[in-house]
């Protein structure tokens, strides 16, 4: 068997880990990463690891008499180098990457960096206080001669004798995070084995180490899978971090989350309802602690929480949006979640029956950091819902529709709504069978800064060949409004056609308008705004200018959808469930679902 050695390098004792891994190529003097494809694969490896690390790290910003120098091995030469007064953002580590001719059979080298510093005590504490072993970052070097690299986002096309760059990058990044290098690694090593309690629990006993003491013993597996921190690389295949590798990181002080098989770090979702629970559950998000709560309809027509609060993205406390749908076709509703602004756009889907992951944390829309909206619907009539994703403000009107299969997302359709590439206010998305052909259609509303423009796309055509409108685009409300428009669709009157429902966006009044899907289909060339409405009303005080978010779903199991409304107010988190017979004159109670009314930017209904 051909074997390729994976090595490491460390400098001085440190303390701390992070959740965003920033790659710096300023020392790539030999041009190993001149090809953007190579950079993309390295960042992919870094992002995949960082997605499971939830530590909070202070920013390192020199100034005011506080200074420091970051020291690390030069990835272009192997010699030591320093960078004076490097600025490191909060919750971030910096890895300098490059390539040079490594010795012998080595394919990669990774290690954490050292530092020297001067200043006040608080400054020293901020450096040393970066948990675990003071980690600000380090360096990665990859072989420029003699290694037959494969650079691919997947292993499609890899040769039997090629070394997967993603696998090597993952291995070396993990060395930089402390495996084989951190002082605590040595503390937890005894008689040729690693004795960290989490790793021991995963492996079933002390974990044997290789002769160098810095890797697992050759050939070790975890849960029947190869481990990344084997001293020898696998040719012709890909080896991501295993549960054992993550367990060791947890033992070294990392807060590891969402890794199946790791005690205390498994997927964080508990199925809140059973298959025989009447009606479709509702998910409300918006609290400042990054939680999501599932509700069902109570006898008093208010939403009743079921199960505990869920933490779909671990320690992430930003905006979360959600949708309920049957993504695996088992007849039980599953739960999809998406991140808001401030982090790379990420979705995650949980099995509503088992609580396991149908889709692990997955970047969408090329990692757009402005937040996304999601919707669920079956466009190809296979009994499984697809996931539609749209960008929030700053991301334009791109809509991506994904099939859920084999633990991942596969793109089923991708198009630009409204045909306007210059609009950057984002969009909101909904899915339902408007034309009663058995395939769910896609309804899109323009986001903040645009007029209240709405488009309806034929779902069956999206699944088959491309984006085709059911009706011409229209302005749902006053064309002069610039608060955007929220959309939903469902059959509220029981005629089998999903009705199109839209509301005012941020800064607008709490107005909702409902247009019959049957009327829409019967008038394919008409301006929808001019068609008679099933309802047109204010959900509460007409003077409220915080906007509202809406969802329509059959929450009571009677075969007709109810309207669920959430306030856009940061300080008055209010929701209301409105049945069809109360459209135009709602009287059901308004409730504060979270107890503490403070939210990030109001309530999101999924």
Tab-separated table of C-alpha atoms in Angstrom, residues 100-101 182 206 210 292 343 410 422 433 461 549 554:
chain	number	residue	atom	x	y	z
A	100	UNK	CA	6.785	24.433	-0.378
A	101	UNK	CA	8.721	21.260	-1.099
A	182	UNK	CA	-1.691	21.413	22.535
A	206	UNK	CA	-7.970	4.758	26.038
A	210	UNK	CA	1.016	6.086	16.839
A	292	UNK	CA	-36.736	28.024	18.279
A	343	UNK	CA	-23.098	34.638	9.385
A	410	UNK	CA	-29.199	18.712	-4.392
A	422	UNK	CA	-29.886	44.971	-10.044
A	433	UNK	CA	-50.193	24.266	-5.011
A	461	UNK	CA	-42.192	23.721	-14.706
A	549	UNK	CA	-44.730	38.063	9.234
A	554	UNK	CA	-53.842	23.836	8.830
